PDB file of C-alpha atoms in Angstrom:
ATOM      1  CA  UNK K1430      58.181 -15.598 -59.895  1.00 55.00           C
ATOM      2  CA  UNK K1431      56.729 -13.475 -63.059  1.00 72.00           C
ATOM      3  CA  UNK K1432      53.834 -11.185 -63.425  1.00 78.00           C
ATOM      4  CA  UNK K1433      55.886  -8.802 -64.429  1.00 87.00           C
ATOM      5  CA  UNK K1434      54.030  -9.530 -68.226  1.00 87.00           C
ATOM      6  CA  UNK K1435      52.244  -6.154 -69.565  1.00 92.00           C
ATOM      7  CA  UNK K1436      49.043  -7.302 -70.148  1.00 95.00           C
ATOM      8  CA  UNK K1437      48.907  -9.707 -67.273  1.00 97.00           C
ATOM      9  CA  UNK K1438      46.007  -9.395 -64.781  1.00 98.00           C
ATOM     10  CA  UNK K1439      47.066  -8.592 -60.897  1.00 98.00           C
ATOM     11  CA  UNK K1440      44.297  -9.997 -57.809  1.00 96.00           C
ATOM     12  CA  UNK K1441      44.854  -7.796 -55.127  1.00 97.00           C
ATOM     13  CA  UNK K1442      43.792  -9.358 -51.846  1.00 95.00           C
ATOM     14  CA  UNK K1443      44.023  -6.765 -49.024  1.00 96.00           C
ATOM     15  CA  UNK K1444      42.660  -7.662 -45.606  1.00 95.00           C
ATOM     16  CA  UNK K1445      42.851  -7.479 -41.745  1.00 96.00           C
ATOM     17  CA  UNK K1446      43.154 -10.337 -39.637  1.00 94.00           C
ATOM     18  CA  UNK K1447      40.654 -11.275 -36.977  1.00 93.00           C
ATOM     19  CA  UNK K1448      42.235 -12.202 -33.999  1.00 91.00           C
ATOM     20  CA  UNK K1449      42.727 -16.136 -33.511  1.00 91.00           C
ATOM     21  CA  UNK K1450      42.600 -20.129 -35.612  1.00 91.00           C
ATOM     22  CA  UNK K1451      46.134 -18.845 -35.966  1.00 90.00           C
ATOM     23  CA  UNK K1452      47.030 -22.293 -36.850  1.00 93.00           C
ATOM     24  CA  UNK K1453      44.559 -23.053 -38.644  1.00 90.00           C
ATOM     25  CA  UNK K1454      44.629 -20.074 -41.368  1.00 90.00           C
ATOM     26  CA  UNK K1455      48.034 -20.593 -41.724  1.00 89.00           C
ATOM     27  CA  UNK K1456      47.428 -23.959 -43.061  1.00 90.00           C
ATOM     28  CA  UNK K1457      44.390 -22.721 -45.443  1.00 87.00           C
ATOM     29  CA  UNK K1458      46.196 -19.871 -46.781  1.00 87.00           C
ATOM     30  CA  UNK K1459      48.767 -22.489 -47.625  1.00 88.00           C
ATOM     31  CA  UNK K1460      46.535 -24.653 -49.067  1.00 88.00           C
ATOM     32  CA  UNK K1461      44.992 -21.885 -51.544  1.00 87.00           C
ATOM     33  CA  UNK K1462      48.266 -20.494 -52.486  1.00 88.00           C
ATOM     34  CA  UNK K1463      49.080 -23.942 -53.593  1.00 90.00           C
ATOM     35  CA  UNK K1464      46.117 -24.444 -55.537  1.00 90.00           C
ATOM     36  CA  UNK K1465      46.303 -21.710 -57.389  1.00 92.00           C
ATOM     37  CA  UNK K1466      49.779 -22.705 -58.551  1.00 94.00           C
ATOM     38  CA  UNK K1467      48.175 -25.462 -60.221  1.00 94.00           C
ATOM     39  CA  UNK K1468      45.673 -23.141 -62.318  1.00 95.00           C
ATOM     40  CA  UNK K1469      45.783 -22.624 -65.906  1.00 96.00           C
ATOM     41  CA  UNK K1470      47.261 -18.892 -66.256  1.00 97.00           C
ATOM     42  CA  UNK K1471      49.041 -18.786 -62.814  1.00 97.00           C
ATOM     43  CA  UNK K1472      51.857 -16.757 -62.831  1.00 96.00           C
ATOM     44  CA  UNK K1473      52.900 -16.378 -59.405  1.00 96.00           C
ATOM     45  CA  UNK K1474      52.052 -14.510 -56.053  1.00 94.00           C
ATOM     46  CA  UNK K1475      53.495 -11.886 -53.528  1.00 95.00           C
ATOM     47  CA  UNK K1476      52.050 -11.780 -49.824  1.00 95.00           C
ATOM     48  CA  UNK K1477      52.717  -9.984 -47.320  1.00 96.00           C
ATOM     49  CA  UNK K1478      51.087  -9.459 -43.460  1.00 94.00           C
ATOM     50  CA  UNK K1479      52.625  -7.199 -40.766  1.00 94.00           C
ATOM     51  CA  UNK K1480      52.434  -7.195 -37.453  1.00 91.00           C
ATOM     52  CA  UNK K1481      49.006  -4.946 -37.360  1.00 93.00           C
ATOM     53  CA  UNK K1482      47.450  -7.575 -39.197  1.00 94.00           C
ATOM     54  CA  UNK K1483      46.802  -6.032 -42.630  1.00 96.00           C
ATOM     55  CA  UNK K1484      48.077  -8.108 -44.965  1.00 96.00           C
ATOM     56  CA  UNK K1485      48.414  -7.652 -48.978  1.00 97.00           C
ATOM     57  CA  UNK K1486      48.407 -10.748 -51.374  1.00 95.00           C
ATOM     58  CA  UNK K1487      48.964 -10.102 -55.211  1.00 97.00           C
ATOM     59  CA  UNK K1488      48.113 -13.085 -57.454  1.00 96.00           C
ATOM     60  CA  UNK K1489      49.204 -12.296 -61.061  1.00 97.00           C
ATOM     61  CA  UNK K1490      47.040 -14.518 -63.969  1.00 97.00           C
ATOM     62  CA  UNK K1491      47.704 -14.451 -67.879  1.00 97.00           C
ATOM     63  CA  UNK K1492      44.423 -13.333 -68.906  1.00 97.00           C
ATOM     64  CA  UNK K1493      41.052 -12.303 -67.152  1.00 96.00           C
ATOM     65  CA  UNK K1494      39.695 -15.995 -67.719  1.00 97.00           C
ATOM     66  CA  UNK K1495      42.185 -17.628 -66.008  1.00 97.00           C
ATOM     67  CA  UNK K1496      40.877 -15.231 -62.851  1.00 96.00           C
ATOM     68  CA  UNK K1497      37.250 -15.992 -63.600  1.00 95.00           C
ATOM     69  CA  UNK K1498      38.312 -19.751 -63.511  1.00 94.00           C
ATOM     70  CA  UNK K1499      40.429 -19.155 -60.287  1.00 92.00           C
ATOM     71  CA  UNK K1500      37.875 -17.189 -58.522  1.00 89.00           C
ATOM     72  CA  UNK K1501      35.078 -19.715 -59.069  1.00 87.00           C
ATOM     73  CA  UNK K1502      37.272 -21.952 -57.898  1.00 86.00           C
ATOM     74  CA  UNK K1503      38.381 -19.988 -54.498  1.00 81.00           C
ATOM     75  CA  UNK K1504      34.454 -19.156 -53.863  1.00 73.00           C
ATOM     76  CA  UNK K1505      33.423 -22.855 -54.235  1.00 68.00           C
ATOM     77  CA  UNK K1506      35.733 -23.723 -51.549  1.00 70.00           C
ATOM     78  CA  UNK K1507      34.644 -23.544 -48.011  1.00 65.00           C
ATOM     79  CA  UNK K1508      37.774 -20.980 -47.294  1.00 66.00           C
ATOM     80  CA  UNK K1509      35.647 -18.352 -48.755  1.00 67.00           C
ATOM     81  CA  UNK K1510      32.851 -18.303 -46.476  1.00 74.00           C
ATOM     82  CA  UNK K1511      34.844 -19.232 -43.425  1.00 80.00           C
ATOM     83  CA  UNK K1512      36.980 -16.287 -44.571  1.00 79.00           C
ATOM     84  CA  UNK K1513      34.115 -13.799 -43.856  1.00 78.00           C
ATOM     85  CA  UNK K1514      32.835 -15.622 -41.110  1.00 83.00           C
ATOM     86  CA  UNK K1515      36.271 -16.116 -38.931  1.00 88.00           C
ATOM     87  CA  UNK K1516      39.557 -14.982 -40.761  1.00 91.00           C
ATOM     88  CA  UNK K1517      39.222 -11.328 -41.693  1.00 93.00           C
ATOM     89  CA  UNK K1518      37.597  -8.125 -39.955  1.00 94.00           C
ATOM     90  CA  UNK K1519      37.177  -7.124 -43.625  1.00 94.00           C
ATOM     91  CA  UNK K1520      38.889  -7.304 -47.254  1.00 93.00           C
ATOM     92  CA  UNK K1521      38.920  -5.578 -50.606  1.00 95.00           C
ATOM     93  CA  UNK K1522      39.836  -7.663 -53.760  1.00 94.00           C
ATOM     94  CA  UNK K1523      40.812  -5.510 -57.363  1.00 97.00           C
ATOM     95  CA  UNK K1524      40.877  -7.242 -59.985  1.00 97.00           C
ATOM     96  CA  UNK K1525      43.686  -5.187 -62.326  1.00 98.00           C
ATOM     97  CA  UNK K1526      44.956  -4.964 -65.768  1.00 98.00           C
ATOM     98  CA  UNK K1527      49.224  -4.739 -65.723  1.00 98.00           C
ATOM     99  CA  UNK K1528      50.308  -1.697 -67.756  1.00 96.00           C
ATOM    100  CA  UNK K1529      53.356  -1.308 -67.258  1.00 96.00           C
ATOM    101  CA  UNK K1530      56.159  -3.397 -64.868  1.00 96.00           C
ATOM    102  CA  UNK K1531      60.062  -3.377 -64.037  1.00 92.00           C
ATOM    103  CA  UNK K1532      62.492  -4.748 -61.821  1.00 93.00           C
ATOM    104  CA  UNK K1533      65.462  -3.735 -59.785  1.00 90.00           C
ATOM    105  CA  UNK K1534      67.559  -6.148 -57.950  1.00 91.00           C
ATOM    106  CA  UNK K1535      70.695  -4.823 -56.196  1.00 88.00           C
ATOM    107  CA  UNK K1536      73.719  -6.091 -58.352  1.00 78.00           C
ATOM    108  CA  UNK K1537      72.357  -6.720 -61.322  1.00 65.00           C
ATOM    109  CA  UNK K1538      72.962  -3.723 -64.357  1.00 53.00           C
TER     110      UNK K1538
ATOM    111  CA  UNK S 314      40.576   5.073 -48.199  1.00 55.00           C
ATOM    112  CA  UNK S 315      39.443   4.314 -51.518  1.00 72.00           C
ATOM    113  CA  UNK S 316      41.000   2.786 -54.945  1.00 78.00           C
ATOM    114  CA  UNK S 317      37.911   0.537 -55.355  1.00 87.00           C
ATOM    115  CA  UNK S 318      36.710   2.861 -57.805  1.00 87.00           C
ATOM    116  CA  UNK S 319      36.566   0.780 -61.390  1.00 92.00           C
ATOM    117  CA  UNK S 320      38.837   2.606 -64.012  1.00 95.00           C
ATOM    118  CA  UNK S 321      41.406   4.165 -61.203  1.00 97.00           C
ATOM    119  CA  UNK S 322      45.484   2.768 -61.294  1.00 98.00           C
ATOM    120  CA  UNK S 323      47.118   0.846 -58.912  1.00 98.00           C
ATOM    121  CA  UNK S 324      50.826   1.217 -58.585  1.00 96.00           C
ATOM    122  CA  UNK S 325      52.108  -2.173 -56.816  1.00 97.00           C
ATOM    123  CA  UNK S 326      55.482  -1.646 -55.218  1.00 95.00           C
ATOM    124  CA  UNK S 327      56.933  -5.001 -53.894  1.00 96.00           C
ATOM    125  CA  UNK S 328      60.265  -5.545 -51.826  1.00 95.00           C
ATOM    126  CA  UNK S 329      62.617  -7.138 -50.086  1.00 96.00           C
ATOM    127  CA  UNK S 330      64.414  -4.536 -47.159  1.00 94.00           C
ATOM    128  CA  UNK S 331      67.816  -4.681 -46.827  1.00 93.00           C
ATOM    129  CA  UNK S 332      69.202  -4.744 -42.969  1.00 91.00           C
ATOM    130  CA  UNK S 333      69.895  -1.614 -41.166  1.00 90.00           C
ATOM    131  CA  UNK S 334      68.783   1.755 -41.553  1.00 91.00           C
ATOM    132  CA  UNK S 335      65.419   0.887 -39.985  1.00 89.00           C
ATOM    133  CA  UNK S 336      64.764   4.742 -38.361  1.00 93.00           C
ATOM    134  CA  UNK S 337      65.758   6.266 -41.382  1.00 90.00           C
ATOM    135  CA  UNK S 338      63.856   3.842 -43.534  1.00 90.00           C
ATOM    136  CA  UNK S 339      60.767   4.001 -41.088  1.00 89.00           C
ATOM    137  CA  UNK S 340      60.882   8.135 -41.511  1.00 90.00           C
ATOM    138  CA  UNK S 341      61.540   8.066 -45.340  1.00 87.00           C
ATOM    139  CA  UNK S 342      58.788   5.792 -45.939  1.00 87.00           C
ATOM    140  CA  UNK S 343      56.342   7.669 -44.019  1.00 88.00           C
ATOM    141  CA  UNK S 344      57.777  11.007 -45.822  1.00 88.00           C
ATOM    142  CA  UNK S 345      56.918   9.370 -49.258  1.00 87.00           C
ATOM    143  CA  UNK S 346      53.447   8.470 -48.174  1.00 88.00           C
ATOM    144  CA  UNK S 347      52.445  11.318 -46.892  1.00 91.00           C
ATOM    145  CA  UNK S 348      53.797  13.236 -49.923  1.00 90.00           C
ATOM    146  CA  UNK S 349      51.843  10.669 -52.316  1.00 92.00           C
ATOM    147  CA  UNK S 350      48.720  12.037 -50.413  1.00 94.00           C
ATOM    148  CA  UNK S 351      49.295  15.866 -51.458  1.00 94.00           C
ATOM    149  CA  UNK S 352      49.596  14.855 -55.008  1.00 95.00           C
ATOM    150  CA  UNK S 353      46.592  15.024 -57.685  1.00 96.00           C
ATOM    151  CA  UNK S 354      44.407  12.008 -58.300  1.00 97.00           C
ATOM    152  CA  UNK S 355      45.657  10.139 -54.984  1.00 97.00           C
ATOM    153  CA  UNK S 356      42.975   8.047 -53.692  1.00 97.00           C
ATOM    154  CA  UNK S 357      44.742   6.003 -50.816  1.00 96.00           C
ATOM    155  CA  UNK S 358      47.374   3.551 -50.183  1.00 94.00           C
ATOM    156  CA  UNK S 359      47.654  -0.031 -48.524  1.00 95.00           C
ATOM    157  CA  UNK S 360      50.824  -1.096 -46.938  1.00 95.00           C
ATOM    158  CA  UNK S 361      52.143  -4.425 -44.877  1.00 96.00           C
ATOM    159  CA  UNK S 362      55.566  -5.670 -43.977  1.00 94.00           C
ATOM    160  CA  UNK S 363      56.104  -9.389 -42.670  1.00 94.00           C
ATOM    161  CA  UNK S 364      59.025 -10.495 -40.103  1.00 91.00           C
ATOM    162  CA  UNK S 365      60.811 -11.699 -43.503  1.00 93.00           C
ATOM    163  CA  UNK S 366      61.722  -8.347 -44.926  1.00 94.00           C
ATOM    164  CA  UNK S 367      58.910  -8.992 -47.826  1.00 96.00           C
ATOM    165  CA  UNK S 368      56.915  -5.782 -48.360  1.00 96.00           C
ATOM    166  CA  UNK S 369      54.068  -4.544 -50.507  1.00 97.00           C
ATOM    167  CA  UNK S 370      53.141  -0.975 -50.998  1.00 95.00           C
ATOM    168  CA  UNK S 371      49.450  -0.534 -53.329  1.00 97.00           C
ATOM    169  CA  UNK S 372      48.803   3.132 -54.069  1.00 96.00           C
ATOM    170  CA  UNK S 373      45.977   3.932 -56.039  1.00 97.00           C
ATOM    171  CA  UNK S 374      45.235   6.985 -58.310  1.00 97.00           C
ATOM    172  CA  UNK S 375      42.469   8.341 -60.379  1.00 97.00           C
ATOM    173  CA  UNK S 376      44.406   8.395 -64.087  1.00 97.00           C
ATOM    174  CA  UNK S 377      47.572   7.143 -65.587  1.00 96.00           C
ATOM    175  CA  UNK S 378      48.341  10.738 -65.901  1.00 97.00           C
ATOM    176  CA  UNK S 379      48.251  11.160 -61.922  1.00 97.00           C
ATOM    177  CA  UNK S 380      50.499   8.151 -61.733  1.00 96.00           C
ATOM    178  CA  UNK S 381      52.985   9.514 -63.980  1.00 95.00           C
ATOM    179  CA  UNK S 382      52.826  12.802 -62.071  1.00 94.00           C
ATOM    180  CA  UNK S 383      53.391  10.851 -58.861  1.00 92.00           C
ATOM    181  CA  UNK S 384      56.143   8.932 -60.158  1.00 89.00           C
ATOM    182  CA  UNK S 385      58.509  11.993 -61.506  1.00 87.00           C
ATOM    183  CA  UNK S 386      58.129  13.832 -58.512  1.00 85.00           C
ATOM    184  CA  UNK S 387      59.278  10.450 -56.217  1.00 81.00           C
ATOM    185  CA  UNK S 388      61.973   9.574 -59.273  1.00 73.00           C
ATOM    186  CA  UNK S 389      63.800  12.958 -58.629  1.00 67.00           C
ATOM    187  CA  UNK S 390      63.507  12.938 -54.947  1.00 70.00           C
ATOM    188  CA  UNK S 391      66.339  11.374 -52.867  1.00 65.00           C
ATOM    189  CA  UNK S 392      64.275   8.351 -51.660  1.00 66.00           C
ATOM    190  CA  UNK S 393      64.464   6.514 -55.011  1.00 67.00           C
ATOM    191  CA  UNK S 394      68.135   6.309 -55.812  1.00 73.00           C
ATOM    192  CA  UNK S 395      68.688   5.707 -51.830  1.00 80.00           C
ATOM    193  CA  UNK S 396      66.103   2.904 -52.278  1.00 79.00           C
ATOM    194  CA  UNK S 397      68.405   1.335 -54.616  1.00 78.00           C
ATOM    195  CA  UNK S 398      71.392   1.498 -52.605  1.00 82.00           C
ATOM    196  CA  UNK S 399      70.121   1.404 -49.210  1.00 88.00           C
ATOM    197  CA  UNK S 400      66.908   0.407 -48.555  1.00 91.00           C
ATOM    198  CA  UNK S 401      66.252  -2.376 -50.644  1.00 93.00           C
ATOM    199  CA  UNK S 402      67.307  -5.787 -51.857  1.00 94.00           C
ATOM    200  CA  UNK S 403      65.074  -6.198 -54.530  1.00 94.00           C
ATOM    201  CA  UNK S 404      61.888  -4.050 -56.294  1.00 92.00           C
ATOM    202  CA  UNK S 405      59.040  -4.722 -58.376  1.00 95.00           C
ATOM    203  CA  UNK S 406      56.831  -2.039 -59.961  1.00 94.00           C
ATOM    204  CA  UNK S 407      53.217  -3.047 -61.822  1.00 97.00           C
ATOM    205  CA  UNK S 408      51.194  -0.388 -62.923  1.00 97.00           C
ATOM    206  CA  UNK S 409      47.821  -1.486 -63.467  1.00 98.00           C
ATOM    207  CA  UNK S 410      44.300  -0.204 -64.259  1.00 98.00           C
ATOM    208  CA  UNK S 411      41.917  -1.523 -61.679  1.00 98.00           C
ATOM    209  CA  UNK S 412      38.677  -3.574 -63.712  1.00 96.00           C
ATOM    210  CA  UNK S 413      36.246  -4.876 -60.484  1.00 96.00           C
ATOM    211  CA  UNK S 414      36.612  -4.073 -57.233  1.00 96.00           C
ATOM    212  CA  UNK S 415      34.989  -4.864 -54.824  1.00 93.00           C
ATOM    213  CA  UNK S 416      34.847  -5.196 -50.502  1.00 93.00           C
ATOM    214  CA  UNK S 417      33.794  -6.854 -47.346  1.00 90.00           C
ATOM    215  CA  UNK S 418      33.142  -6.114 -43.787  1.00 91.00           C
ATOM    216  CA  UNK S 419      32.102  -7.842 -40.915  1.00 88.00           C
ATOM    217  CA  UNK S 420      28.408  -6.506 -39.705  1.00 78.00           C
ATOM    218  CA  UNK S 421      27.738  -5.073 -42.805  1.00 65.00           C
ATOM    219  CA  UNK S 422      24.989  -6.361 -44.884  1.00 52.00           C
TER     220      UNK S 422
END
């Protein structure tokens, strides 16, 4: 896992569930997440959904081409529209520039 | 909530929870947001938790100066060093200047 790059660029995928195709969106989110490892400029991703179904995904890219390139990608793909049509009540994507980043992991100085 | 606005900072927190503390945790937490919400240039925050400990906190502000503002005030207060021991495993911090935004919802046009 990186991103932690100044400089990088950050996809922030916030959304709420709608109810249902559990199985089935587990599967696709799987399937993106794994094609966007194999993207030029992929630098890793955080996700996280609670039990209120918002859920946060952070994608972090090298430069703002490689999330052009990524995005055409993602919107090509039949998980977009099915997306809006059955996954999420709504989302909100930013698409951010990485100023500044640190770390802290218990036991290290 | 807001943070789509082009130009505005997004402070990504990402984590890991350590076990125990959960009450404490749950009213710290809610503490720190509601603090972040007082301060100048806050424009709203996003939050989600999964079963595997793996958080993600997005707040977003209106200038880098807001952020800095923000993050002195939660630096001195108790909740950061008792992060570090308590709370969490692991942190990430990005600080990033949000270039596109943009949403969707289900019924609108």
């Amino acid at each position: 896992m990186s991103g932690l790059e100044t400089g990088c660029f950050a996809v922030i995928f916030t959304s709420l569930r709608a109810e249902g195709h559990e199985d089935e969106y587990g599967r696709v989110s799987k399937q993106m997440d794994e094609m966007a490892a194999t993207m030029p400029g992929y630098l890793g991703v955080e996700t996280a959904r609670g039990a209120d179904g918002i859920g946060i995904n952070v994608s972090y890219w090298a430069t703002l081409d490689d999330v052009k390139h990524w995005k055409e990608m993602a919107e090509h793909d039949w998980a977009q529209q099915r997306g809006r049509d059955v996954y999420y009540e709504w989302y909100r994507v930013r698409i951010a520039k990485v100023e500044r980043a640190y770390a802290f992991a218990k036991g290290s100085i």
